[in-house]
GROMACS .gro file of C-alpha atoms in nm:
model
  187
    1ALA     CA    1   4.228  -0.011   6.827
    2HIS     CA    2   4.169   0.301   6.621
    3GLU     CA    3   3.881   0.337   6.381
    4LYS     CA    4   3.715   0.615   6.184
    5MET     CA    5   4.032   0.824   6.167
    6PRO     CA    6   4.259   0.960   5.893
    7MET     CA    7   4.593   0.804   5.806
    8MET     CA    8   4.857   0.990   5.603
    9VAL     CA    9   5.201   0.914   5.465
   10LEU     CA   10   5.442   1.194   5.559
   11PRO     CA   11   5.713   1.316   5.319
   12ASP     CA   12   5.974   1.107   5.506
   13GLY     CA   13   5.769   0.788   5.451
   14ARG     CA   14   5.637   0.746   5.805
   15VAL     CA   15   5.262   0.690   5.849
   16LEU     CA   16   5.067   0.926   6.076
   17ILE     CA   17   4.740   0.817   6.241
   18VAL     CA   18   4.531   1.084   6.412
   19GLY     CA   19   4.244   1.038   6.659
   20GLY     CA   20   3.956   0.798   6.599
   21ALA     CA   21   3.774   0.572   6.844
   22ASN     CA   22   3.869   0.275   7.055
   23GLU     CA   23   3.686  -0.053   7.121
   24VAL     CA   24   3.424   0.113   7.345
   25TYR     CA   25   3.376   0.402   7.101
   26GLU     CA   26   3.555   0.662   7.314
   27HIS     CA   27   3.687   0.947   7.099
   28LEU     CA   28   4.065   0.971   7.093
   29GLY     CA   29   4.299   1.267   7.078
   30THR     CA   30   4.604   1.050   7.033
   31THR     CA   31   4.851   1.074   6.749
   32GLU     CA   32   5.075   0.785   6.652
   33ILE     CA   33   5.335   0.731   6.385
   34TYR     CA   34   5.453   0.412   6.220
   35ASP     CA   35   5.805   0.382   6.082
   36ALA     CA   36   5.825   0.095   5.830
   37ASN     CA   37   6.208   0.109   5.829
   38THR     CA   38   6.227   0.016   6.197
   39ASP     CA   39   5.883  -0.152   6.224
   40THR     CA   40   5.805   0.066   6.526
   41TRP     CA   41   5.512   0.271   6.657
   42THR     CA   42   5.565   0.595   6.848
   43GLU     CA   43   5.303   0.795   7.033
   44LEU     CA   44   5.323   1.168   6.958
   45ALA     CA   45   5.174   1.482   7.109
   46ALA     CA   46   4.796   1.458   7.150
   47MET     CA   47   4.552   1.685   6.969
   48VAL     CA   48   4.375   1.954   7.168
   49GLU     CA   49   4.034   1.803   7.072
   50ARG     CA   50   3.940   1.437   7.072
   51ARG     CA   51   3.814   1.354   6.722
   52ILE     CA   52   3.627   1.091   6.524
   53TRP     CA   53   3.494   1.121   6.165
   54HIS     CA   54   3.742   1.405   6.100
   55THR     CA   55   3.975   1.468   5.807
   56GLY     CA   56   4.353   1.479   5.788
   57THR     CA   57   4.526   1.656   5.499
   58LEU     CA   58   4.899   1.660   5.432
   59LEU     CA   59   4.987   2.020   5.345
   60SER     CA   60   5.248   2.123   5.088
   61ASP     CA   61   5.494   2.217   5.365
   62GLY     CA   62   5.476   1.874   5.537
   63ARG     CA   63   5.243   1.979   5.817
   64VAL     CA   64   4.903   1.812   5.863
   65LEU     CA   65   4.565   1.989   5.882
   66VAL     CA   66   4.293   1.814   6.085
   67THR     CA   67   3.937   1.943   6.055
   68GLY     CA   68   3.608   1.886   6.236
   69GLY     CA   69   3.477   1.552   6.345
   70GLY     CA   70   3.212   1.433   6.586
   71LYS     CA   71   2.949   1.168   6.627
   72PRO     CA   72   2.750   1.078   6.314
   73ASP     CA   73   2.440   1.250   6.457
   74GLY     CA   74   2.624   1.531   6.637
   75PRO     CA   75   2.750   1.723   6.801
   76PHE     CA   76   3.004   1.813   6.534
   77LEU     CA   77   3.324   2.017   6.572
   78LYS     CA   78   3.408   2.348   6.401
   79SER     CA   79   3.768   2.348   6.517
   80ALA     CA   80   4.077   2.266   6.314
   81GLU     CA   81   4.434   2.192   6.418
   82ILE     CA   82   4.773   2.177   6.249
   83TYR     CA   83   5.030   1.913   6.340
   84GLU     CA   84   5.398   2.003   6.295
   85PRO     CA   85   5.598   1.679   6.263
   86ASP     CA   86   5.932   1.860   6.305
   87THR     CA   87   5.839   1.995   6.650
   88ASP     CA   88   5.578   1.732   6.753
   89ARG     CA   89   5.321   1.994   6.844
   90TRP     CA   90   4.965   2.091   6.758
   91LEU     CA   91   4.868   2.447   6.673
   92SER     CA   92   4.525   2.601   6.625
   93ALA     CA   93   4.405   2.639   6.267
   94GLY     CA   94   4.102   2.836   6.385
   95ASP     CA   95   3.740   2.743   6.341
   96MET     CA   96   3.556   2.657   6.023
   97THR     CA   97   3.241   2.858   5.952
   98VAL     CA   98   3.024   2.555   6.034
   99SER     CA   99   3.073   2.236   6.230
  100ARG     CA  100   3.150   1.930   6.017
  101SER     CA  101   3.169   1.552   6.044
  102GLN     CA  102   3.211   1.296   5.764
  103HIS     CA  103   3.314   1.574   5.524
  104THR     CA  104   3.607   1.588   5.280
  105ALA     CA  105   3.922   1.802   5.272
  106THR     CA  106   4.120   1.825   4.948
  107LEU     CA  107   4.461   1.987   4.901
  108LEU     CA  108   4.445   2.230   4.607
  109LYS     CA  109   4.738   2.292   4.371
  110ASP     CA  110   4.801   2.633   4.530
  111GLY     CA  111   4.845   2.478   4.878
  112ARG     CA  112   4.503   2.575   5.016
  113VAL     CA  113   4.254   2.312   5.135
  114LEU     CA  114   3.893   2.282   5.013
  115VAL     CA  115   3.657   2.145   5.279
  116VAL     CA  116   3.318   2.023   5.155
  117GLY     CA  117   2.990   1.914   5.313
  118GLY     CA  118   2.937   1.702   5.619
  119ARG     CA  119   2.655   1.545   5.818
  120GLY     CA  120   2.341   1.750   5.862
  121LYS     CA  121   2.274   1.804   5.490
  122ARG     CA  122   2.566   2.042   5.447
  123THR     CA  123   2.597   2.219   5.112
  124THR     CA  124   2.858   2.458   5.245
  125SER     CA  125   3.221   2.460   5.137
  126GLU     CA  126   3.516   2.658   5.263
  127ILE     CA  127   3.886   2.697   5.201
  128TYR     CA  128   4.169   2.697   5.454
  129ASP     CA  129   4.477   2.902   5.365
  130PRO     CA  130   4.786   2.779   5.555
  131GLN     CA  131   4.980   3.095   5.460
  132THR     CA  132   4.739   3.316   5.657
  133ASN     CA  133   4.600   3.047   5.892
  134SER     CA  134   4.249   3.160   5.796
  135TRP     CA  135   3.921   3.026   5.660
  136GLY     CA  136   3.706   3.166   5.381
  137SER     CA  137   3.366   3.060   5.251
  138VAL     CA  138   3.324   2.950   4.891
  139ALA     CA  139   3.022   2.865   4.677
  140ASP     CA  140   2.778   2.604   4.803
  141THR     CA  141   2.753   2.263   4.641
  142ASN     CA  142   2.440   2.189   4.439
  143THR     CA  143   2.369   1.878   4.648
  144PRO     CA  144   2.408   1.825   5.025
  145ARG     CA  145   2.692   1.581   5.089
  146ALA     CA  146   2.838   1.368   5.369
  147GLU     CA  147   3.041   1.046   5.347
  148HIS     CA  148   3.115   1.141   4.985
  149VAL     CA  149   3.443   1.123   4.795
  150ALA     CA  150   3.651   1.412   4.661
  151VAL     CA  151   3.950   1.409   4.428
  152LEU     CA  152   4.179   1.673   4.285
  153LEU     CA  153   4.166   1.671   3.905
  154ALA     CA  154   4.478   1.728   3.693
  155ASP     CA  155   4.355   2.075   3.591
  156GLY     CA  156   4.323   2.192   3.955
  157ARG     CA  157   3.949   2.150   3.990
  158VAL     CA  158   3.795   1.921   4.255
  159ALA     CA  159   3.536   1.654   4.177
  160VAL     CA  160   3.297   1.532   4.446
  161ALA     CA  161   3.061   1.240   4.410
  162GLY     CA  162   2.815   1.027   4.599
  163GLY     CA  163   2.745   1.046   4.968
  164THR     CA  164   2.487   0.963   5.232
  165GLY     CA  165   2.145   0.882   5.091
  166SER     CA  166   2.282   0.697   4.788
  167ARG     CA  167   2.362   1.018   4.605
  168ASP     CA  168   2.440   0.946   4.241
  169THR     CA  169   2.531   1.306   4.156
  170PHE     CA  170   2.873   1.426   4.051
  171GLU     CA  171   2.986   1.789   4.062
  172VAL     CA  172   3.307   1.982   4.010
  173TYR     CA  173   3.447   2.285   4.197
  174ASP     CA  174   3.659   2.535   4.002
  175PRO     CA  175   3.878   2.749   4.231
  176ALA     CA  176   3.941   2.995   3.945
  177THR     CA  177   3.571   3.086   3.926
  178ASN     CA  178   3.464   2.982   4.279
  179SER     CA  179   3.178   2.781   4.134
  180TRP     CA  180   3.031   2.431   4.137
  181THR     CA  181   2.914   2.270   3.815
  182THR     CA  182   2.693   1.962   3.802
  183ALA     CA  183   2.856   1.701   3.584
  184GLY     CA  184   2.560   1.464   3.553
  185ASP     CA  185   2.465   1.156   3.747
  186MET     CA  186   2.668   0.841   3.786
  187LEU     CA  187   2.522   0.521   3.646
   0.00000   0.00000   0.00000
């Protein structure tokens, strides 16, 4: 049984499940895919790192970016990997600037990925560029966040809200200005 892992629908409709933990809380590096048309599961190439509490982001080109992970109280992972469904292989996506677990990763309109927060009172954010396979730091959030939610807004900005410690704050990242703006508190 997998738990605490990302699940993504690929462009061809199959469902990809990456890593997680089993019944005895061992971290998994396994990758599986479910095909609803044939009602079958297939095990794929394993990740280089075993991961739990990581993110999985479907990139614009159909590949999948997996970032960070680790136990809730550490240690956390800095590493990132890219899964290529066409070749069933994992490639390095380098290391983030800090280790992260229970963070968010949001695909931006330009194809880059914004990674925000994580356990350990993280206010840091960074962006992964799949064109250059590189990471770059961006402005810090106003509030430390982990276990929060993030969504891409229609105008290309990213809203983040909530998180560990019953955070009621809401803030928005603007990639055009590389800045975070507090948008008030939730009720």
